[in-house]
Every structure is written in structure tokens, then in C-alpha cells.
Amino acid sequence: MSDWIDACATDDIDEEDLIRFDHGGRTFAIYRSPEDEFFCTDGLCTHEQVHLEDGLVMEHTIECPKHNGRFDYRTGEALRAPVCVNLATYEVKVEAGRVLIRI
Amino acid sequence: MARRDYSLTGPEAARAVERGLAAAEWYHSDVPRKEMKALMKREDQLAIRDTIILFGCMILFAGIGIALWPSWWSAPFWLAYGVLYGSAMDSRWHECGHGTAFRTDWMNNAVYQVASFCMIRNPVTWRWSHARHHTDTIVVGRDPEISVMRPPDFLRLVANFFGLFDTWNSLGRMLLNASGRLAPDEATYIPESEQPKVIRIARIWVAIYAATILLALVTWSILPLMVIGLPRLYGAWHHVMTGLLQHGGLAEDVTDHRLNCRTVYMNPVSRFIYWNMNYHVEHHMFPMIPYHRLPELHERIKDDLPEPSPSIPAAYAEMIPVLVRQLRYEDFFLRRDLPPTARPYREDLHDEVPGIPAAMPAE
Ligand code: FES
């Protein structure tokens, strides 16, 4: 059973944006949606392994900064070529102003 | 020095991978995330306005051309229609392929399909080829979109102002794809899962061209082909004129877009046709920025970039002597000075390229 990891404070992420979070040799992206919900995916795009941290969050999509591939960050679904492979997603919960992820 | 092999399946492809040039980290000017987010912001209005103007003008010019046909008075209207079909569609293909022109993605996709048809670029194949162009910009053996190879083939370059080689090549690929096959280089960058789509679209296009040719035969007139197909030839000159300036005469096998892309200040008509891709260093460094925000991005980072060419003629005056010299010295290229405010060029990989001096000045 994997543990909950304290990733960041809720205020560390602007609304409709993301930040990078590195842990245990892995890298993740943590998102704050326009509805103020938090989500977590793998940090690297499934197309060419570029980090999504410099990408653009629009509503519920993240656009990769390299070739503009898009994913739904809530489900990890690949939405726009050149990405074809879905992103892994992870459970998230918010407690006392902290964002926790289960990896 | 042996000639370089620009194919994606030859020895240069393996060498680029060995030397760490494939999918490398590239230089970026510093722009704080907050500013970058504002610049990346998408909207529909500007692209809708531009698209209405574009298609409105195409319908108008083609309509007048048809009405005046076969009088020579129709010629200026065909020339105007041709530039919008055979050149403006290149930039629409490009921007909508990136998905940055419109905020609403179905609009990007719809314009992308129409523009791909006009340019005879399979929309699936070229999405992947252009992704590779951004990953490995002007890396020999990796980039499928190098338009000026060394030594330059001037006959081919000039013929392409009338779309001759490009169109011939595109039609050949369309027929090959329609027969159910892919060219060997296409198979290197199109994932298998996408390959059936390439074939399906090629078959639809063959049907459209066959119907157009049939109509021309039945009416015994080239008029149908003046509307569909031929404008790819007689209207290509503008996109070739602007496109050659993107990378022509600049460095190969580097990981700093300031060394292999050129920004050129252009007149407003060319900028409309070209959808601001004259800010080419900026586009390659930050492909997330929509065309209508590129002038702002340029203002923001220009202190970190080489001086832009002040006009299209000035850019040609800079590029042509370099290309001429490359006929005899294939390793020659233009390395422009950076302003004192800029961070130095990223030349760590560049220094290792055999036969390509890092700092050879233009004559
Ligand atoms: S690396 Fe993300 S779309 Fe290509």
C-alpha cells in the first residue's frame, strides 16, 4: 500500500496552473483546476519525455510545451496529437492547506 | 569533405543520435512564468477574424476570376487567389497544426484539414514531420523539413517558387499513400497507430482530384483546376519566399535556435499571409505562443537575440551570398553577432561538429 506524500501547499499553485514536484527519483505535475480542485499526473509528456511544468493549463487540459500535445489532466487521457499515449494519474487529497498525493 | 546525407534513414541519422543531437535540450531566453502564461493565452476572435477575411477574399477573387474567364482581365484575380491558396494556407496549416491559432480546438482542426489539402500535405504525416522539425530543428539526418540543404540546389529552390518539385513530390506521396503504402522516411516518424489515417486521407484526396480532373475534361477547360490544384503552383511563391528565410544559410546541428532561425521584419500584407511566422526564432524557442502574440514576445526577448533582418530584401541580401559560398564550401554558414545584452550562444555541441567551425564569419 503506497503512502500519501506531502507535495506542496495549496497556495503554491495558481488557479488554472501547475507546478513540478520531484520525489524519490520521479517527477510529477500537480494541477489546480479553475474549480479549485487539485490533480496529479506524471511530470513527463508521453510523446518525447519533455516536462510539462512549462506547459499551458486551459480549463482541464495541459498542453505540452514542446509540440503542443494535450492531455486531460484529470484522467490523463491523450487528447491531441502528437501525444497518443495517456499520462499516468495519481490520487490527490487536500488537508489543512496541503496537497497530498498517493504514488 | 564528404557530402552530408540529409535522409532520415542514412548514416547521419545514427550519428546525430550518437552525438546527443536527437531530442536534445535547447536554449531558451528567460521569461518569467507569469509573463509566459499571459503570452500563451489563447483566444478565438483574432483567428476567426483573419479566417473570415482569408476565405472571404478567396471566394471573392475566385468568383471574379471565374466571371472574367477566359479573359486576361481575370489574371490578377487568379494571382491574388493563388497566393491565398498556395501560400497563406501554408501558414494556416502551420499554426493550426500547432493548435495555437484558435482557443477552440475543433476550429484549429477544421482549418488544418482545409489548409493541408490546399498545400497537398497529408495532415497526419505532416503533423509528425513538423513535431520532428521542432524536436531536432535543422539537425541533419533527423529533421525532415530542411528546405535549404548544402550545397544548395538553386535550380530546385527557384523551381519551388512555382511549387514544381514540392508539388510533384507531394502528388507522388499522395498516390503512394493512397495505394496503401508509406515512404520509408515517413515510417520513421509516424507511429504505427496513426498510419491507417494517412492512407485514408490520401484516398479521399485522390478522389477529389480525380473529380476535378474529370470536370475539367468534361467541360474541356482548365478552369476547375485553376480553382483546385493549380494554385498550389502559381500561388506558391510567397510561402517559398518567406519560408527559405526561416533557416537558410544558418547553422546546422546546433541546440540554440538563435543560431539556426532567422527573424525578419516584414510588411503587414506578408505578415497576414505568413501569420507572423517572420518571428521565427521566437516561434521555435516558444512554440506555445499564438501567432498574434509573437510581436510582443519579440519585444520581450529581442535583447537576447541577434538583430532581426530589417526587411525581406535585406534578409535575401544577407542569405544569398552565404548560399553561393556554400556551393564551394559546404561547411560555411552565417553566424550572426549577439547584442551585448544577450547570453552567449549555446555552442557546446556545435563545437564538436566535424568540419563546421563554430565562429566562421560571413564574407
Ligand atoms: S514532447 Fe510533449 S507533445 Fe511532444
GROMACS .gro file of C-alpha atoms and ligand atoms in nm:
model
  470
    1MET     CA    1   0.000   0.000   0.000
    2SER     CA    2   0.161   0.327  -0.105
    3ASP     CA    3   0.173   0.627   0.126
    4TRP     CA    4   0.041   0.976   0.098
    5ILE     CA    5   0.320   1.223   0.022
    6ASP     CA    6   0.305   1.588   0.122
    7ALA     CA    7   0.372   1.763  -0.212
    8CYS     CA    8   0.306   2.135  -0.162
    9ALA     CA    9   0.079   2.397  -0.012
   10THR     CA   10  -0.243   2.474  -0.198
   11ASP     CA   11  -0.124   2.834  -0.238
   12ASP     CA   12   0.190   2.720  -0.417
   13ILE     CA   13  -0.015   2.666  -0.734
   14ASP     CA   14  -0.204   2.945  -0.909
   15GLU     CA   15  -0.557   2.876  -1.024
   16GLU     CA   16  -0.559   2.708  -1.368
   17ASP     CA   17  -0.188   2.627  -1.345
   18LEU     CA   18   0.056   2.355  -1.245
   19ILE     CA   19   0.384   2.304  -1.066
   20ARG     CA   20   0.652   2.041  -1.082
   21PHE     CA   21   0.705   1.806  -0.787
   22ASP     CA   22   1.003   1.568  -0.764
   23HIS     CA   23   1.007   1.278  -0.521
   24GLY     CA   24   1.209   0.958  -0.488
   25GLY     CA   25   1.379   0.998  -0.824
   26ARG     CA   26   1.046   1.051  -1.000
   27THR     CA   27   0.888   1.367  -1.129
   28PHE     CA   28   0.523   1.472  -1.122
   29ALA     CA   29   0.297   1.758  -1.223
   30ILE     CA   30   0.039   1.891  -0.977
   31TYR     CA   31  -0.250   2.096  -1.113
   32ARG     CA   32  -0.504   2.336  -0.972
   33SER     CA   33  -0.820   2.349  -1.182
   34PRO     CA   34  -1.043   2.655  -1.236
   35GLU     CA   35  -1.284   2.495  -0.984
   36ASP     CA   36  -1.004   2.493  -0.725
   37GLU     CA   37  -0.958   2.116  -0.735
   38PHE     CA   38  -0.615   1.952  -0.736
   39PHE     CA   39  -0.485   1.674  -0.961
   40CYS     CA   40  -0.156   1.493  -1.014
   41THR     CA   41  -0.002   1.325  -1.320
   42ASP     CA   42   0.338   1.203  -1.426
   43GLY     CA   43   0.557   1.504  -1.498
   44LEU     CA   44   0.689   1.393  -1.836
   45CYS     CA   45   0.493   1.405  -2.159
   46THR     CA   46   0.439   1.059  -2.308
   47HIS     CA   47   0.549   1.177  -2.653
   48GLU     CA   48   0.912   1.274  -2.604
   49GLN     CA   49   0.954   1.287  -2.228
   50VAL     CA   50   0.958   1.666  -2.203
   51HIS     CA   51   0.850   1.804  -1.865
   52LEU     CA   52   0.502   1.952  -1.859
   53GLU     CA   53   0.592   2.217  -1.599
   54ASP     CA   54   0.628   2.491  -1.865
   55GLY     CA   55   0.304   2.388  -2.035
   56LEU     CA   56  -0.027   2.569  -2.054
   57VAL     CA   57  -0.327   2.472  -1.842
   58MET     CA   58  -0.656   2.555  -2.014
   59GLU     CA   59  -0.961   2.451  -1.816
   60HIS     CA   60  -0.898   2.078  -1.772
   61THR     CA   61  -0.625   2.027  -2.027
   62ILE     CA   62  -0.249   2.056  -2.006
   63GLU     CA   63  -0.070   2.144  -2.330
   64CYS     CA   64   0.286   2.020  -2.361
   65PRO     CA   65   0.539   2.299  -2.425
   66LYS     CA   66   0.733   2.106  -2.689
   67HIS     CA   67   0.483   2.005  -2.960
   68ASN     CA   68   0.151   2.125  -2.819
   69GLY     CA   69   0.020   1.774  -2.747
   70ARG     CA   70  -0.268   1.786  -2.496
   71PHE     CA   71  -0.392   1.572  -2.209
   72ASP     CA   72  -0.692   1.587  -1.979
   73TYR     CA   73  -0.502   1.615  -1.652
   74ARG     CA   74  -0.800   1.476  -1.454
   75THR     CA   75  -0.793   1.142  -1.633
   76GLY     CA   76  -0.456   1.151  -1.813
   77GLU     CA   77  -0.632   1.096  -2.147
   78ALA     CA   78  -0.428   1.196  -2.454
   79LEU     CA   79  -0.639   1.449  -2.647
   80ARG     CA   80  -0.428   1.598  -2.923
   81ALA     CA   81  -0.150   1.458  -3.144
   82PRO     CA   82   0.139   1.412  -3.132
   83VAL     CA   83   0.057   1.255  -2.798
   84CYS     CA   84  -0.109   0.915  -2.835
   85VAL     CA   85  -0.031   0.750  -2.500
   86ASN     CA   86  -0.223   0.854  -2.188
   87LEU     CA   87  -0.049   1.008  -1.887
   88ALA     CA   88  -0.047   0.821  -1.555
   89THR     CA   89  -0.255   0.996  -1.289
   90TYR     CA   90  -0.234   0.976  -0.910
   91GLU     CA   91  -0.477   1.026  -0.626
   92VAL     CA   92  -0.474   1.364  -0.456
   93LYS     CA   93  -0.626   1.496  -0.135
   94VAL     CA   94  -0.608   1.832   0.039
   95GLU     CA   95  -0.564   1.853   0.416
   96ALA     CA   96  -0.508   2.167   0.619
   97GLY     CA   97  -0.394   2.366   0.319
   98ARG     CA   98  -0.152   2.097   0.200
   99VAL     CA   99  -0.174   1.893  -0.122
  100LEU     CA  100  -0.104   1.522  -0.065
  101ILE     CA  101  -0.052   1.272  -0.345
  102ARG     CA  102  -0.054   0.893  -0.337
  103ILE     CA  103   0.212   0.741  -0.564
  104MET     CA  104   3.473   1.675  -4.708
  105ALA     CA  105   3.210   1.410  -4.785
  106ARG     CA  106   2.863   1.533  -4.872
  107ARG     CA  107   2.616   1.517  -4.589
  108ASP     CA  108   2.327   1.275  -4.621
  109TYR     CA  109   2.006   1.457  -4.532
  110SER     CA  110   1.785   1.148  -4.542
  111LEU     CA  111   1.634   1.021  -4.217
  112THR     CA  112   1.742   0.666  -4.284
  113GLY     CA  113   2.110   0.720  -4.370
  114PRO     CA  114   2.430   0.731  -4.161
  115GLU     CA  115   2.375   1.093  -4.046
  116ALA     CA  116   2.062   0.985  -3.861
  117ALA     CA  117   2.263   0.744  -3.644
  118ARG     CA  118   2.541   1.000  -3.599
  119ALA     CA  119   2.300   1.264  -3.474
  120VAL     CA  120   2.174   1.022  -3.211
  121GLU     CA  121   2.529   0.923  -3.110
  122ARG     CA  122   2.632   1.286  -3.071
  123GLY     CA  123   2.336   1.364  -2.847
  124LEU     CA  124   2.172   1.595  -3.101
  125ALA     CA  125   1.846   1.399  -3.118
  126ALA     CA  126   1.578   1.524  -2.879
  127ALA     CA  127   1.839   1.743  -2.706
  128GLU     CA  128   1.781   2.023  -2.454
  129TRP     CA  129   1.762   2.357  -2.636
  130TYR     CA  130   1.849   2.707  -2.525
  131HIS     CA  131   1.562   2.932  -2.408
  132SER     CA  132   1.567   3.301  -2.328
  133ASP     CA  133   1.448   3.376  -1.975
  134VAL     CA  134   1.085   3.476  -1.948
  135PRO     CA  135   0.921   3.451  -1.605
  136ARG     CA  136   0.635   3.201  -1.585
  137LYS     CA  137   0.376   3.472  -1.512
  138GLU     CA  138   0.462   3.662  -1.832
  139MET     CA  139   0.484   3.343  -2.032
  140LYS     CA  140   0.138   3.240  -1.917
  141ALA     CA  141  -0.002   3.574  -2.034
  142LEU     CA  142   0.169   3.534  -2.371
  143MET     CA  143   0.050   3.175  -2.417
  144LYS     CA  144  -0.313   3.266  -2.351
  145ARG     CA  145  -0.542   3.151  -2.633
  146GLU     CA  146  -0.837   3.328  -2.787
  147ASP     CA  147  -1.066   3.272  -3.083
  148GLN     CA  148  -1.157   3.621  -3.201
  149LEU     CA  149  -0.842   3.720  -3.387
  150ALA     CA  150  -0.808   3.392  -3.574
  151ILE     CA  151  -1.182   3.394  -3.659
  152ARG     CA  152  -1.146   3.746  -3.795
  153ASP     CA  153  -0.840   3.651  -4.001
  154THR     CA  154  -1.005   3.332  -4.127
  155ILE     CA  155  -1.320   3.517  -4.239
  156ILE     CA  156  -1.102   3.770  -4.423
  157LEU     CA  157  -0.896   3.491  -4.580
  158PHE     CA  158  -1.182   3.272  -4.701
  159GLY     CA  159  -1.391   3.577  -4.793
  160CYS     CA  160  -1.111   3.708  -5.016
  161MET     CA  161  -1.057   3.363  -5.169
  162ILE     CA  162  -1.425   3.332  -5.262
  163LEU     CA  163  -1.431   3.688  -5.396
  164PHE     CA  164  -1.114   3.658  -5.606
  165ALA     CA  165  -1.201   3.314  -5.742
  166GLY     CA  166  -1.554   3.433  -5.818
  167ILE     CA  167  -1.430   3.733  -6.017
  168GLY     CA  168  -1.167   3.512  -6.184
  169ILE     CA  169  -1.439   3.269  -6.296
  170ALA     CA  170  -1.668   3.552  -6.408
  171LEU     CA  171  -1.394   3.709  -6.623
  172TRP     CA  172  -1.259   3.377  -6.754
  173PRO     CA  173  -1.105   3.329  -7.013
  174SER     CA  174  -1.018   3.699  -7.050
  175TRP     CA  175  -0.671   3.810  -6.938
  176TRP     CA  176  -0.854   4.055  -6.710
  177SER     CA  177  -0.908   3.756  -6.481
  178ALA     CA  178  -0.530   3.710  -6.433
  179PRO     CA  179  -0.477   3.950  -6.137
  180PHE     CA  180  -0.764   3.786  -5.951
  181TRP     CA  181  -0.618   3.440  -6.005
  182LEU     CA  182  -0.281   3.565  -5.885
  183ALA     CA  183  -0.438   3.702  -5.567
  184TYR     CA  184  -0.644   3.386  -5.514
  185GLY     CA  185  -0.336   3.174  -5.582
  186VAL     CA  186  -0.129   3.345  -5.313
  187LEU     CA  187  -0.402   3.288  -5.057
  188TYR     CA  188  -0.441   2.922  -5.163
  189GLY     CA  189  -0.077   2.832  -5.227
  190SER     CA  190   0.089   3.047  -4.959
  191ALA     CA  191  -0.148   3.171  -4.687
  192MET     CA  192  -0.264   2.811  -4.646
  193ASP     CA  193   0.094   2.716  -4.558
  194SER     CA  194   0.088   2.937  -4.250
  195ARG     CA  195  -0.267   2.826  -4.158
  196TRP     CA  196  -0.153   2.466  -4.186
  197HIS     CA  197   0.136   2.554  -3.960
  198GLU     CA  198  -0.041   2.750  -3.686
  199CYS     CA  199  -0.347   2.527  -3.672
  200GLY     CA  200  -0.120   2.222  -3.667
  201HIS     CA  201   0.035   2.361  -3.351
  202GLY     CA  202  -0.315   2.422  -3.219
  203THR     CA  203  -0.231   2.776  -3.114
  204ALA     CA  204  -0.430   2.987  -3.363
  205PHE     CA  205  -0.773   2.932  -3.205
  206ARG     CA  206  -0.860   2.858  -2.847
  207THR     CA  207  -1.136   2.619  -2.960
  208ASP     CA  208  -0.963   2.313  -3.089
  209TRP     CA  209  -1.220   2.199  -3.347
  210MET     CA  210  -1.158   2.530  -3.526
  211ASN     CA  211  -0.783   2.458  -3.536
  212ASN     CA  212  -0.857   2.112  -3.671
  213ALA     CA  213  -1.106   2.228  -3.936
  214VAL     CA  214  -0.873   2.494  -4.078
  215TYR     CA  215  -0.582   2.250  -4.052
  216GLN     CA  216  -0.763   1.997  -4.272
  217VAL     CA  217  -0.852   2.253  -4.540
  218ALA     CA  218  -0.504   2.405  -4.539
  219SER     CA  219  -0.339   2.063  -4.557
  220PHE     CA  220  -0.547   1.980  -4.864
  221CYS     CA  221  -0.454   2.307  -5.037
  222MET     CA  222  -0.084   2.253  -4.965
  223ILE     CA  223  -0.106   1.879  -5.056
  224ARG     CA  224   0.046   1.787  -4.721
  225ASN     CA  225  -0.106   1.484  -4.563
  226PRO     CA  226  -0.237   1.622  -4.231
  227VAL     CA  227  -0.130   1.317  -4.034
  228THR     CA  228   0.216   1.277  -4.190
  229TRP     CA  229   0.296   1.643  -4.164
  230ARG     CA  230   0.186   1.674  -3.803
  231TRP     CA  231   0.452   1.419  -3.716
  232SER     CA  232   0.711   1.560  -3.951
  233HIS     CA  233   0.662   1.906  -3.804
  234ALA     CA  234   0.691   1.771  -3.449
  235ARG     CA  235   1.027   1.625  -3.553
  236HIS     CA  236   1.125   1.961  -3.707
  237HIS     CA  237   1.068   2.119  -3.365
  238THR     CA  238   1.248   1.847  -3.172
  239ASP     CA  239   1.553   1.840  -3.397
  240THR     CA  240   1.548   2.170  -3.585
  241ILE     CA  241   1.799   2.158  -3.875
  242VAL     CA  242   1.973   1.854  -3.732
  243VAL     CA  243   2.095   1.662  -4.036
  244GLY     CA  244   1.954   1.309  -4.053
  245ARG     CA  245   1.674   1.396  -3.811
  246ASP     CA  246   1.482   1.698  -3.940
  247PRO     CA  247   1.253   1.607  -4.235
  248GLU     CA  248   1.183   1.975  -4.313
  249ILE     CA  249   1.525   2.113  -4.409
  250SER     CA  250   1.447   2.316  -4.720
  251VAL     CA  251   1.795   2.452  -4.798
  252MET     CA  252   2.049   2.170  -4.792
  253ARG     CA  253   2.422   2.208  -4.854
  254PRO     CA  254   2.538   2.260  -5.117
  255PRO     CA  255   2.222   2.450  -5.215
  256ASP     CA  256   2.039   2.326  -5.522
  257PHE     CA  257   1.949   2.661  -5.679
  258LEU     CA  258   1.750   2.508  -5.963
  259ARG     CA  259   1.529   2.330  -5.715
  260LEU     CA  260   1.495   2.636  -5.492
  261VAL     CA  261   1.388   2.858  -5.782
  262ALA     CA  262   1.155   2.592  -5.927
  263ASN     CA  263   0.984   2.567  -5.591
  264PHE     CA  264   0.877   2.932  -5.617
  265PHE     CA  265   0.631   2.777  -5.863
  266GLY     CA  266   0.581   2.469  -5.647
  267LEU     CA  267   0.731   2.241  -5.909
  268PHE     CA  268   0.941   1.993  -5.711
  269ASP     CA  269   0.732   2.018  -5.395
  270THR     CA  270   0.406   1.952  -5.572
  271TRP     CA  271   0.548   1.670  -5.780
  272ASN     CA  272   0.685   1.511  -5.465
  273SER     CA  273   0.358   1.566  -5.274
  274LEU     CA  274   0.148   1.415  -5.550
  275GLY     CA  275   0.379   1.114  -5.566
  276ARG     CA  276   0.347   1.063  -5.192
  277MET     CA  277  -0.028   1.107  -5.206
  278LEU     CA  278  -0.057   0.834  -5.471
  279LEU     CA  279   0.184   0.610  -5.281
  280ASN     CA  280  -0.018   0.653  -4.961
  281ALA     CA  281  -0.345   0.602  -5.147
  282SER     CA  282  -0.208   0.268  -5.269
  283GLY     CA  283  -0.180   0.166  -4.904
  284ARG     CA  284   0.193   0.226  -4.851
  285LEU     CA  285   0.417   0.476  -4.671
  286ALA     CA  286   0.754   0.607  -4.786
  287PRO     CA  287   1.044   0.464  -4.576
  288ASP     CA  288   1.121   0.801  -4.410
  289GLU     CA  289   0.754   0.851  -4.316
  290ALA     CA  290   0.759   0.522  -4.130
  291THR     CA  291   1.044   0.657  -3.911
  292TYR     CA  292   0.835   0.932  -3.754
  293ILE     CA  293   0.467   0.833  -3.787
  294PRO     CA  294   0.353   0.596  -3.510
  295GLU     CA  295   0.201   0.275  -3.641
  296SER     CA  296  -0.133   0.353  -3.480
  297GLU     CA  297  -0.162   0.668  -3.698
  298GLN     CA  298  -0.055   0.514  -4.028
  299PRO     CA  299  -0.403   0.396  -4.142
  300LYS     CA  300  -0.523   0.758  -4.116
  301VAL     CA  301  -0.251   0.866  -4.359
  302ILE     CA  302  -0.383   0.619  -4.615
  303ARG     CA  303  -0.749   0.708  -4.563
  304ILE     CA  304  -0.690   1.080  -4.617
  305ALA     CA  305  -0.474   1.019  -4.925
  306ARG     CA  306  -0.759   0.817  -5.079
  307ILE     CA  307  -1.012   1.093  -5.013
  308TRP     CA  308  -0.782   1.349  -5.174
  309VAL     CA  309  -0.721   1.132  -5.480
  310ALA     CA  310  -1.100   1.112  -5.522
  311ILE     CA  311  -1.129   1.496  -5.502
  312TYR     CA  312  -0.851   1.549  -5.758
  313ALA     CA  313  -0.997   1.282  -5.986
  314ALA     CA  314  -1.337   1.455  -5.975
  315THR     CA  315  -1.174   1.793  -6.052
  316ILE     CA  316  -0.980   1.650  -6.347
  317LEU     CA  317  -1.294   1.476  -6.473
  318LEU     CA  318  -1.486   1.804  -6.458
  319ALA     CA  319  -1.204   1.974  -6.650
  320LEU     CA  320  -1.221   1.702  -6.916
  321VAL     CA  321  -1.600   1.710  -6.941
  322THR     CA  322  -1.606   2.091  -6.974
  323TRP     CA  323  -1.283   2.083  -7.178
  324SER     CA  324  -1.149   2.370  -6.969
  325ILE     CA  325  -0.871   2.410  -6.712
  326LEU     CA  326  -1.099   2.636  -6.508
  327PRO     CA  327  -1.178   2.369  -6.242
  328LEU     CA  328  -0.802   2.320  -6.196
  329MET     CA  329  -0.750   2.696  -6.164
  330VAL     CA  330  -0.967   2.672  -5.853
  331ILE     CA  331  -0.838   2.339  -5.713
  332GLY     CA  332  -0.482   2.217  -5.757
  333LEU     CA  333  -0.303   2.465  -5.983
  334PRO     CA  334  -0.299   2.750  -5.726
  335ARG     CA  335  -0.055   2.528  -5.532
  336LEU     CA  336   0.182   2.609  -5.822
  337TYR     CA  337   0.100   2.961  -5.931
  338GLY     CA  338   0.047   3.089  -5.575
  339ALA     CA  339   0.340   2.917  -5.403
  340TRP     CA  340   0.594   3.196  -5.444
  341HIS     CA  341   0.510   3.388  -5.128
  342HIS     CA  342   0.539   3.096  -4.888
  343VAL     CA  343   0.864   2.988  -5.052
  344MET     CA  344   0.998   3.344  -5.040
  345THR     CA  345   0.929   3.371  -4.668
  346GLY     CA  346   0.999   3.006  -4.588
  347LEU     CA  347   1.352   2.998  -4.727
  348LEU     CA  348   1.443   3.279  -4.488
  349GLN     CA  349   1.346   3.076  -4.183
  350HIS     CA  350   1.671   2.881  -4.165
  351GLY     CA  351   1.855   2.940  -4.497
  352GLY     CA  352   2.232   2.996  -4.468
  353LEU     CA  353   2.231   2.945  -4.090
  354ALA     CA  354   2.388   2.675  -3.874
  355GLU     CA  355   2.315   2.302  -3.878
  356ASP     CA  356   2.341   2.063  -3.585
  357VAL     CA  357   2.314   2.313  -3.301
  358THR     CA  358   2.086   2.336  -2.999
  359ASP     CA  359   2.026   2.711  -2.988
  360HIS     CA  360   1.752   2.847  -3.214
  361ARG     CA  361   1.929   3.182  -3.229
  362LEU     CA  362   2.193   3.009  -3.443
  363ASN     CA  363   1.962   2.836  -3.689
  364CYS     CA  364   1.648   3.053  -3.720
  365ARG     CA  365   1.603   3.400  -3.864
  366THR     CA  366   1.359   3.671  -3.757
  367VAL     CA  367   1.274   3.918  -4.034
  368TYR     CA  368   1.066   4.236  -4.006
  369MET     CA  369   0.800   4.225  -4.280
  370ASN     CA  370   0.526   4.438  -4.428
  371PRO     CA  371   0.170   4.390  -4.292
  372VAL     CA  372   0.041   4.209  -4.603
  373SER     CA  373   0.317   3.949  -4.587
  374ARG     CA  374   0.260   3.917  -4.214
  375PHE     CA  375  -0.109   3.843  -4.275
  376ILE     CA  376  -0.025   3.583  -4.539
  377TYR     CA  377   0.250   3.437  -4.321
  378TRP     CA  378   0.063   3.473  -3.990
  379ASN     CA  379   0.361   3.633  -3.816
  380MET     CA  380   0.598   3.341  -3.871
  381ASN     CA  381   0.857   3.602  -3.962
  382TYR     CA  382   0.925   3.595  -3.585
  383HIS     CA  383   1.086   3.262  -3.641
  384VAL     CA  384   1.345   3.247  -3.365
  385GLU     CA  385   1.069   3.333  -3.120
  386HIS     CA  386   0.833   3.070  -3.263
  387HIS     CA  387   1.092   2.793  -3.238
  388MET     CA  388   1.202   2.890  -2.892
  389PHE     CA  389   0.844   2.908  -2.762
  390PRO     CA  390   0.601   2.717  -2.991
  391MET     CA  391   0.321   2.766  -2.737
  392ILE     CA  392   0.280   3.135  -2.822
  393PRO     CA  393  -0.005   3.208  -3.066
  394TYR     CA  394   0.086   3.394  -3.385
  395HIS     CA  395  -0.085   3.713  -3.271
  396ARG     CA  396   0.132   3.740  -2.956
  397LEU     CA  397   0.467   3.683  -3.132
  398PRO     CA  398   0.537   4.056  -3.181
  399GLU     CA  399   0.502   4.101  -2.804
  400LEU     CA  400   0.727   3.805  -2.734
  401HIS     CA  401   0.978   3.952  -2.976
  402GLU     CA  402   0.979   4.283  -2.787
  403ARG     CA  403   1.023   4.091  -2.462
  404ILE     CA  404   1.326   3.882  -2.564
  405LYS     CA  405   1.489   4.074  -2.851
  406ASP     CA  406   1.780   4.183  -2.630
  407ASP     CA  407   1.877   3.818  -2.610
  408LEU     CA  408   1.855   3.756  -2.988
  409PRO     CA  409   2.062   3.850  -3.290
  410GLU     CA  410   1.943   4.167  -3.464
  411PRO     CA  411   1.645   4.079  -3.692
  412SER     CA  412   1.677   4.136  -4.066
  413PRO     CA  413   1.507   4.471  -4.133
  414SER     CA  414   1.313   4.355  -4.443
  415ILE     CA  415   1.265   4.067  -4.687
  416PRO     CA  416   1.513   4.215  -4.943
  417ALA     CA  417   1.769   4.273  -4.666
  418ALA     CA  418   1.731   3.914  -4.548
  419TYR     CA  419   1.789   3.786  -4.904
  420ALA     CA  420   2.088   4.017  -4.939
  421GLU     CA  421   2.227   3.851  -4.627
  422MET     CA  422   2.138   3.494  -4.721
  423ILE     CA  423   2.218   3.465  -5.093
  424PRO     CA  424   2.596   3.530  -5.068
  425VAL     CA  425   2.614   3.264  -4.795
  426LEU     CA  426   2.432   3.010  -5.014
  427VAL     CA  427   2.653   3.095  -5.311
  428ARG     CA  428   2.961   3.040  -5.098
  429GLN     CA  429   2.822   2.707  -4.979
  430LEU     CA  430   2.844   2.583  -5.339
  431ARG     CA  431   3.219   2.566  -5.288
  432TYR     CA  432   3.247   2.546  -4.909
  433GLU     CA  433   2.971   2.328  -4.776
  434ASP     CA  434   3.069   2.391  -4.416
  435PHE     CA  435   3.020   2.764  -4.447
  436PHE     CA  436   2.727   2.930  -4.268
  437LEU     CA  437   2.624   3.263  -4.125
  438ARG     CA  438   2.680   3.320  -3.757
  439ARG     CA  439   2.525   3.650  -3.656
  440ASP     CA  440   2.654   3.860  -3.368
  441LEU     CA  441   2.453   3.882  -3.049
  442PRO     CA  442   2.390   4.214  -2.877
  443PRO     CA  443   2.596   4.276  -2.560
  444THR     CA  444   2.280   4.221  -2.354
  445ALA     CA  445   2.239   3.862  -2.477
  446ARG     CA  446   2.359   3.544  -2.312
  447PRO     CA  447   2.629   3.375  -2.524
  448TYR     CA  448   2.535   3.119  -2.787
  449ARG     CA  449   2.500   2.767  -2.665
  450GLU     CA  450   2.775   2.602  -2.864
  451ASP     CA  451   2.880   2.304  -2.657
  452LEU     CA  452   2.754   2.053  -2.915
  453HIS     CA  453   2.820   2.287  -3.202
  454ASP     CA  454   3.196   2.290  -3.135
  455GLU     CA  455   3.208   1.916  -3.184
  456VAL     CA  456   3.062   1.911  -3.533
  457PRO     CA  457   3.343   1.800  -3.763
  458GLY     CA  458   3.418   2.044  -4.040
  459ILE     CA  459   3.184   2.310  -3.906
  460PRO     CA  460   3.379   2.589  -3.739
  461ALA     CA  461   3.192   2.750  -3.453
  462ALA     CA  462   3.271   3.105  -3.547
  463MET     CA  463   3.317   3.134  -3.920
  464PRO     CA  464   3.211   3.482  -4.022
  465ALA     CA  465   3.025   3.558  -4.343
  466GLU     CA  466   3.224   3.740  -4.605
  467FES     S1  467   0.701   1.609  -2.605
  467FES    FE1  468   0.501   1.658  -2.548
  467FES     S2  469   0.393   1.676  -2.730
  467FES    FE2  470   0.590   1.619  -2.791
   0.00000   0.00000   0.00000
